[in-house]
mmCIF file of C-alpha atoms and ligand atoms in Angstrom:
data_model
loop_
_atom_site.group_PDB
_atom_site.id
_atom_site.type_symbol
_atom_site.label_atom_id
_atom_site.label_comp_id
_atom_site.label_asym_id
_atom_site.label_seq_id
_atom_site.Cartn_x
_atom_site.Cartn_y
_atom_site.Cartn_z
ATOM 1 C CA MET O 14 -10.404 -2.237 17.965
ATOM 2 C CA LYS O 15 -8.474 -4.800 15.940
ATOM 3 C CA VAL O 16 -6.743 -3.484 12.819
ATOM 4 C CA LEU O 17 -5.674 -5.510 9.789
ATOM 5 C CA VAL O 18 -3.018 -3.941 7.563
ATOM 6 C CA PRO O 19 -2.068 -5.446 4.189
ATOM 7 C CA VAL O 20 1.526 -4.676 3.196
ATOM 8 C CA LYS O 21 2.921 -5.279 -0.278
ATOM 9 C CA ARG O 22 6.550 -5.819 -1.215
ATOM 10 C CA VAL O 23 7.317 -3.646 -4.227
ATOM 11 C CA ILE O 24 10.325 -2.116 -6.006
ATOM 12 C CA ASP O 25 11.797 0.566 -3.750
ATOM 13 C CA TYR O 26 10.472 3.974 -4.779
ATOM 14 C CA ASN O 27 14.020 5.326 -5.182
ATOM 15 C CA VAL O 28 14.950 2.741 -7.805
ATOM 16 C CA LYS O 29 14.861 3.779 -11.433
ATOM 17 C CA VAL O 30 12.850 0.970 -12.996
ATOM 18 C CA ARG O 31 14.052 -0.755 -16.131
ATOM 19 C CA VAL O 32 11.662 -2.329 -18.580
ATOM 20 C CA LYS O 33 12.601 -5.849 -19.749
ATOM 21 C CA PRO O 34 13.892 -5.881 -23.324
ATOM 22 C CA ASP O 35 10.906 -8.014 -24.443
ATOM 23 C CA GLN O 36 8.507 -5.394 -22.950
ATOM 24 C CA THR O 37 6.617 -7.994 -20.907
ATOM 25 C CA GLY O 38 7.215 -6.191 -17.620
ATOM 26 C CA VAL O 39 9.726 -4.565 -15.329
ATOM 27 C CA ASP O 40 13.133 -6.083 -14.603
ATOM 28 C CA LEU O 41 13.174 -7.251 -10.969
ATOM 29 C CA ALA O 42 16.610 -8.910 -10.990
ATOM 30 C CA ASN O 43 18.899 -7.496 -8.284
ATOM 31 C CA VAL O 44 16.565 -4.607 -7.592
ATOM 32 C CA LYS O 45 16.024 -3.226 -4.084
ATOM 33 C CA MET O 46 12.550 -4.058 -2.813
ATOM 34 C CA SER O 47 10.713 -2.340 0.059
ATOM 35 C CA MET O 48 7.305 -1.943 1.616
ATOM 36 C CA ASN O 49 4.852 -0.105 -0.632
ATOM 37 C CA PRO O 50 5.046 3.531 0.626
ATOM 38 C CA PHE O 51 1.268 3.800 1.111
ATOM 39 C CA ASP O 52 1.385 0.662 3.261
ATOM 40 C CA GLU O 53 4.036 2.281 5.481
ATOM 41 C CA ILE O 54 1.473 5.036 6.029
ATOM 42 C CA SER O 55 -1.211 2.441 6.931
ATOM 43 C CA VAL O 56 1.109 0.723 9.405
ATOM 44 C CA GLU O 57 2.042 4.088 10.931
ATOM 45 C CA GLU O 58 -1.643 5.029 11.292
ATOM 46 C CA ALA O 59 -2.455 1.685 12.922
ATOM 47 C CA VAL O 60 0.438 2.139 15.365
ATOM 48 C CA ARG O 61 -0.716 5.673 16.186
ATOM 49 C CA LEU O 62 -4.250 4.342 16.814
ATOM 50 C CA LYS O 63 -2.743 1.771 19.163
ATOM 51 C CA GLU O 64 -0.630 4.378 20.937
ATOM 52 C CA ALA O 65 -3.777 6.481 21.378
ATOM 53 C CA GLY O 66 -5.493 3.509 23.029
ATOM 54 C CA VAL O 67 -7.973 3.130 20.145
ATOM 55 C CA ALA O 68 -6.488 0.038 18.488
ATOM 56 C CA THR O 69 -5.807 -3.058 20.556
ATOM 57 C CA GLU O 70 -4.083 -5.362 18.067
ATOM 58 C CA ILE O 71 -2.416 -4.823 14.693
ATOM 59 C CA VAL O 72 -2.141 -7.763 12.311
ATOM 60 C CA VAL O 73 -0.202 -7.298 9.066
ATOM 61 C CA VAL O 74 -0.649 -9.528 6.047
ATOM 62 C CA SER O 75 1.391 -9.813 2.880
ATOM 63 C CA ILE O 76 0.790 -11.866 -0.236
ATOM 64 C CA GLY O 77 4.041 -12.555 -2.008
ATOM 65 C CA PRO O 78 7.251 -14.570 -2.089
ATOM 66 C CA GLN O 79 9.252 -15.730 0.939
ATOM 67 C CA GLN O 80 11.081 -12.369 0.966
ATOM 68 C CA ALA O 81 7.780 -10.629 1.722
ATOM 69 C CA GLN O 82 8.491 -11.828 5.239
ATOM 70 C CA GLU O 83 11.044 -8.979 5.461
ATOM 71 C CA THR O 84 8.277 -6.533 4.593
ATOM 72 C CA ILE O 85 6.174 -8.006 7.388
ATOM 73 C CA ARG O 86 9.166 -7.741 9.771
ATOM 74 C CA THR O 87 9.503 -4.055 8.914
ATOM 75 C CA ALA O 88 5.860 -3.534 9.888
ATOM 76 C CA LEU O 89 6.403 -5.510 13.100
ATOM 77 C CA ALA O 90 9.419 -3.321 13.892
ATOM 78 C CA MET O 91 7.256 -0.227 13.396
ATOM 79 C CA GLY O 92 4.839 -1.556 16.037
ATOM 80 C CA ALA O 93 2.505 -4.163 14.524
ATOM 81 C CA ASP O 94 1.855 -7.221 16.711
ATOM 82 C CA ARG O 95 1.916 -10.209 14.379
ATOM 83 C CA GLY O 96 2.047 -11.136 10.730
ATOM 84 C CA ILE O 97 0.549 -13.465 8.155
ATOM 85 C CA LEU O 98 2.461 -14.360 5.002
ATOM 86 C CA ILE O 99 0.396 -15.832 2.182
ATOM 87 C CA LYS O 100 3.264 -17.285 0.285
ATOM 88 C CA THR O 101 3.322 -17.411 -3.498
ATOM 89 C CA ASP O 102 5.828 -16.659 -6.243
ATOM 90 C CA ALA O 103 3.017 -15.883 -8.667
ATOM 91 C CA THR O 104 1.968 -12.355 -9.617
ATOM 92 C CA VAL O 105 -1.295 -11.882 -7.770
ATOM 93 C CA GLU O 106 -3.713 -9.427 -9.350
ATOM 94 C CA PRO O 107 -5.762 -6.986 -7.225
ATOM 95 C CA LEU O 108 -9.002 -9.030 -7.432
ATOM 96 C CA ALA O 109 -7.250 -12.162 -6.155
ATOM 97 C CA VAL O 110 -5.491 -10.086 -3.453
ATOM 98 C CA ALA O 111 -8.871 -8.671 -2.404
ATOM 99 C CA LYS O 112 -10.391 -12.180 -2.291
ATOM 100 C CA LEU O 113 -7.522 -13.450 -0.126
ATOM 101 C CA LEU O 114 -7.761 -10.419 2.157
ATOM 102 C CA ALA O 115 -11.525 -10.977 2.450
ATOM 103 C CA LYS O 116 -10.829 -14.533 3.664
ATOM 104 C CA VAL O 117 -8.248 -13.262 6.148
ATOM 105 C CA ALA O 118 -10.753 -10.648 7.365
ATOM 106 C CA GLU O 119 -13.421 -13.345 7.820
ATOM 107 C CA GLU O 120 -10.955 -15.333 9.898
ATOM 108 C CA GLU O 121 -9.371 -12.492 11.883
ATOM 109 C CA LYS O 122 -12.534 -10.384 12.286
ATOM 110 C CA PRO O 123 -10.804 -6.971 12.387
ATOM 111 C CA ASP O 124 -12.839 -3.846 13.043
ATOM 112 C CA LEU O 125 -10.803 -1.925 10.503
ATOM 113 C CA VAL O 126 -8.715 -2.795 7.449
ATOM 114 C CA LEU O 127 -6.225 -0.063 6.577
ATOM 115 C CA VAL O 128 -5.206 -0.552 2.945
ATOM 116 C CA GLY O 129 -2.786 1.517 0.888
ATOM 117 C CA LYS O 130 -4.419 3.749 -1.716
ATOM 118 C CA GLN O 131 -2.342 2.093 -4.414
ATOM 119 C CA ALA O 132 0.623 -0.148 -4.931
ATOM 120 C CA ILE O 133 3.364 1.808 -6.676
ATOM 121 C CA ASP O 134 4.251 -1.121 -8.929
ATOM 122 C CA ASP O 135 0.912 -1.813 -10.602
ATOM 123 C CA ASP O 136 -0.756 1.530 -9.733
ATOM 124 C CA SER O 137 -4.097 -0.262 -9.708
ATOM 125 C CA ASN O 138 -5.878 1.564 -6.870
ATOM 126 C CA GLN O 139 -8.406 -1.289 -6.765
ATOM 127 C CA THR O 140 -7.707 -3.645 -3.873
ATOM 128 C CA GLY O 141 -9.289 -1.667 -1.018
ATOM 129 C CA GLN O 142 -12.425 -0.897 -2.981
ATOM 130 C CA MET O 143 -12.851 -4.492 -4.114
ATOM 131 C CA LEU O 144 -12.209 -5.769 -0.597
ATOM 132 C CA ALA O 145 -14.958 -3.506 0.784
ATOM 133 C CA ALA O 146 -17.330 -4.777 -1.907
ATOM 134 C CA LEU O 147 -16.493 -8.440 -1.248
ATOM 135 C CA LEU O 148 -16.985 -8.014 2.501
ATOM 136 C CA ASP O 149 -19.978 -5.705 2.024
ATOM 137 C CA TRP O 150 -18.348 -3.278 4.466
ATOM 138 C CA PRO O 151 -18.385 0.529 4.247
ATOM 139 C CA GLN O 152 -15.311 2.160 2.750
ATOM 140 C CA GLY O 153 -13.520 5.465 3.094
ATOM 141 C CA THR O 154 -10.971 5.938 0.341
ATOM 142 C CA PHE O 155 -7.968 8.303 0.112
ATOM 143 C CA ALA O 156 -7.920 9.051 3.838
ATOM 144 C CA PHE O 157 -6.263 12.277 4.953
ATOM 145 C CA LYS O 158 -7.424 11.909 8.566
ATOM 146 C CA VAL O 159 -8.874 8.968 10.520
ATOM 147 C CA GLU O 160 -10.638 9.524 13.866
ATOM 148 C CA LYS O 161 -12.717 7.305 16.111
ATOM 149 C CA ASP O 162 -16.140 8.853 16.603
ATOM 150 C CA GLY O 163 -18.099 6.904 19.211
ATOM 151 C CA ASP O 164 -18.757 3.494 17.679
ATOM 152 C CA ALA O 165 -18.033 4.815 14.213
ATOM 153 C CA LEU O 166 -15.025 6.078 12.308
ATOM 154 C CA LYS O 167 -14.725 9.564 10.868
ATOM 155 C CA VAL O 168 -12.619 9.633 7.720
ATOM 156 C CA THR O 169 -11.581 12.860 6.053
ATOM 157 C CA ARG O 170 -10.958 12.100 2.396
ATOM 158 C CA GLU O 171 -8.858 13.853 -0.187
ATOM 159 C CA VAL O 172 -11.155 14.709 -3.070
ATOM 160 C CA ASP O 173 -10.693 16.962 -6.093
ATOM 161 C CA GLY O 174 -10.450 20.510 -4.857
ATOM 162 C CA GLY O 175 -10.735 19.838 -1.133
ATOM 163 C CA LEU O 176 -11.648 17.472 1.662
ATOM 164 C CA GLN O 177 -14.754 15.425 2.335
ATOM 165 C CA THR O 178 -15.630 13.922 5.711
ATOM 166 C CA VAL O 179 -17.559 10.660 5.911
ATOM 167 C CA LYS O 180 -18.669 8.610 8.890
ATOM 168 C CA LEU O 181 -18.347 4.840 8.609
ATOM 169 C CA ALA O 182 -19.923 2.156 10.746
ATOM 170 C CA LEU O 183 -17.379 -0.461 11.771
ATOM 171 C CA PRO O 184 -16.129 -2.852 10.546
ATOM 172 C CA ALA O 185 -14.881 -0.846 7.595
ATOM 173 C CA VAL O 186 -12.186 -0.585 4.952
ATOM 174 C CA VAL O 187 -10.127 2.601 4.721
ATOM 175 C CA THR O 188 -7.565 3.311 2.023
ATOM 176 C CA VAL O 189 -4.845 5.732 3.043
ATOM 177 C CA ASP O 190 -3.485 8.678 1.086
ATOM 178 C CA LEU O 191 -0.056 10.284 1.141
ATOM 179 C CA ARG O 192 -0.739 13.108 3.593
ATOM 180 C CA LEU O 193 -2.293 11.019 6.391
ATOM 181 C CA ASN O 194 0.963 10.881 8.361
ATOM 182 C CA GLU O 195 4.735 10.580 8.117
ATOM 183 C CA PRO O 196 5.806 7.010 8.819
ATOM 184 C CA ARG O 197 8.425 6.483 11.516
ATOM 185 C CA TYR O 198 11.724 4.680 11.120
ATOM 186 C CA ALA O 199 11.903 1.562 13.236
ATOM 187 C CA SER O 200 14.371 1.911 16.131
ATOM 188 C CA LEU O 201 17.072 -0.711 16.640
ATOM 189 C CA PRO O 202 15.490 -2.107 19.849
ATOM 190 C CA ASN O 203 12.170 -2.417 18.015
ATOM 191 C CA ILE O 204 13.860 -4.185 15.081
ATOM 192 C CA MET O 205 15.314 -6.663 17.583
ATOM 193 C CA LYS O 206 11.931 -7.095 19.297
ATOM 194 C CA ALA O 207 10.238 -7.663 15.936
ATOM 195 C CA LYS O 208 12.385 -10.750 15.366
ATOM 196 C CA LYS O 209 10.455 -12.470 18.140
ATOM 197 C CA LYS O 210 7.003 -11.516 16.937
ATOM 198 C CA PRO O 211 5.060 -14.350 15.261
ATOM 199 C CA ILE O 212 4.527 -14.664 11.496
ATOM 200 C CA ASP O 213 2.087 -17.314 10.283
ATOM 201 C CA GLU O 214 2.756 -18.778 6.863
ATOM 202 C CA LYS O 215 -0.042 -19.990 4.620
ATOM 203 C CA ALA O 216 -0.556 -20.937 0.991
ATOM 204 C CA PRO O 217 -3.219 -19.232 -1.158
ATOM 205 C CA ASP O 218 -4.814 -22.698 -1.575
ATOM 206 C CA ALA O 219 -5.500 -22.788 2.162
ATOM 207 C CA TYR O 220 -8.070 -20.052 1.544
ATOM 208 C CA GLY O 221 -9.596 -21.758 -1.500
ATOM 209 C CA VAL O 222 -8.933 -18.693 -3.665
ATOM 210 C CA ASP O 223 -8.048 -19.083 -7.329
ATOM 211 C CA ILE O 224 -5.175 -16.664 -7.919
ATOM 212 C CA SER O 225 -4.612 -17.472 -11.589
ATOM 213 C CA PRO O 226 -4.308 -14.271 -13.645
ATOM 214 C CA ARG O 227 -7.295 -12.858 -15.514
ATOM 215 C CA LEU O 228 -5.548 -9.927 -17.123
ATOM 216 C CA THR O 229 -3.075 -9.934 -19.998
ATOM 217 C CA VAL O 230 -0.352 -7.309 -20.075
ATOM 218 C CA VAL O 231 -0.029 -6.348 -23.714
ATOM 219 C CA LYS O 232 3.103 -4.221 -23.454
ATOM 220 C CA VAL O 233 5.173 -2.273 -20.946
ATOM 221 C CA THR O 234 7.154 0.688 -22.270
ATOM 222 C CA GLU O 235 9.521 3.263 -20.794
ATOM 223 C CA PRO O 236 8.175 6.812 -20.552
ATOM 224 C CA PRO O 237 9.494 9.035 -23.365
ATOM 225 C CA THR O 238 12.846 10.582 -22.496
ATOM 226 C CA ARG O 239 12.603 14.285 -21.770
ATOM 227 C CA SER O 240 14.114 16.477 -24.437
ATOM 228 C CA ALA O 241 16.925 18.748 -23.265
ATOM 229 C CA GLY O 242 16.060 22.280 -22.095
ATOM 230 C CA ILE O 243 17.551 25.469 -23.462
ATOM 231 C CA LYS O 244 19.083 28.506 -21.778
ATOM 232 C CA VAL O 245 17.698 31.948 -22.555
ATOM 233 C CA GLU O 246 19.557 35.251 -22.173
ATOM 234 C CA ASP O 247 17.088 37.190 -20.051
ATOM 235 C CA VAL O 248 13.661 37.238 -18.444
ATOM 236 C CA ALA O 249 12.052 39.024 -21.391
ATOM 237 C CA THR O 250 13.089 36.218 -23.734
ATOM 238 C CA LEU O 251 11.863 33.622 -21.211
ATOM 239 C CA VAL O 252 8.452 35.315 -21.018
ATOM 240 C CA SER O 253 8.160 35.568 -24.784
ATOM 241 C CA LYS O 254 9.147 31.883 -25.131
ATOM 242 C CA LEU O 255 6.549 30.905 -22.514
ATOM 243 C CA LYS O 256 3.879 32.910 -24.339
ATOM 244 C CA THR O 257 4.553 31.154 -27.597
ATOM 245 C CA ALA O 258 3.457 27.827 -26.107
ATOM 246 C CA GLY O 259 5.664 24.827 -26.601
ATOM 247 C CA ALA O 260 8.669 26.915 -27.600
ATOM 248 C CA VAL O 261 10.621 26.222 -24.406
HETATM 249 P P1 AMP C 4 -3.437 -1.841 -5.714
HETATM 250 O O1 AMP C 4 -4.932 -1.972 -5.770
HETATM 251 O O2 AMP C 4 -2.728 -2.986 -6.392
HETATM 252 O O3 AMP C 4 -2.960 -0.492 -6.226
HETATM 253 O O4 AMP C 4 -2.989 -1.968 -4.179
HETATM 254 C C1 AMP C 4 -3.593 -1.191 -3.162
HETATM 255 C C2 AMP C 4 -3.229 -1.724 -1.800
HETATM 256 O O5 AMP C 4 -3.667 -3.078 -1.677
HETATM 257 C C3 AMP C 4 -1.748 -1.775 -1.448
HETATM 258 O O6 AMP C 4 -1.273 -0.518 -0.984
HETATM 259 C C4 AMP C 4 -1.751 -2.817 -0.322
HETATM 260 O O7 AMP C 4 -2.217 -2.241 0.897
HETATM 261 C C5 AMP C 4 -2.798 -3.812 -0.807
HETATM 262 N N1 AMP C 4 -2.146 -4.893 -1.582
HETATM 263 C C6 AMP C 4 -2.074 -5.017 -2.924
HETATM 264 N N2 AMP C 4 -1.360 -6.121 -3.257
HETATM 265 C C7 AMP C 4 -0.971 -6.708 -2.082
HETATM 266 C C8 AMP C 4 -0.213 -7.862 -1.738
HETATM 267 N N3 AMP C 4 0.322 -8.662 -2.665
HETATM 268 N N4 AMP C 4 -0.009 -8.135 -0.422
HETATM 269 C C9 AMP C 4 -0.535 -7.336 0.533
HETATM 270 N N5 AMP C 4 -1.252 -6.232 0.262
HETATM 271 C C10 AMP C 4 -1.478 -5.915 -1.010
#
């Protein structure tokens, strides 16, 4: 089974984001960037499928600037086999990402595309679903567990109030949720090995996909600052404050 894993370079989740003074977006100057955390989970799952003898090859793909190559290298150090960088400095919206990934899938013919549930920068939660629609492949979103079941794939999904299990015919698109696994740290020998693994570089034009934006961001604002808490003398006062809603 060949697995395709898209990985996005985003602001590191530990960084406190700053909104640009003109409110057009988030300030990216001198900010630490890393692999989108959900994509680390996808890479980890693909590597586990390979270790279990289910997956045969793992191809990672990133759409982004030259530095997205580092994100691909991280995935290669975790155990992926080769990478594709679709190089662009433009902001690529989820629909255009899905269209590019659909082209890559047509070319690479994976049996499974493991997509992150959402990118933590735009929080769109759209790419995997749109990719499945464009390819006309089955999808299992918010995966909590992924198991091969004969020729099919059994995906246990996180849904409101519990879990739902679906069976997908392959090829399929699966979007991964937070509790699917705990991604590994790449070991030093694997980081060294990853330097020799191949990364293909392409331009979005090579796929004939128009990546020009369709959406207009009206305004980006900081969340309201939390007001300071208060100290109460004893439990009785705390309970009475809690009962009179909004008092604490
Ligand atoms: P989103 O729909 O933007 O929340 O992103 C969901 C998932 O789509 C991410 O976790 C990635 O797996 C994939 N994705 C989105 N943008 C990119 C990109 N520029 N390059 C590679 N994968 C991406």
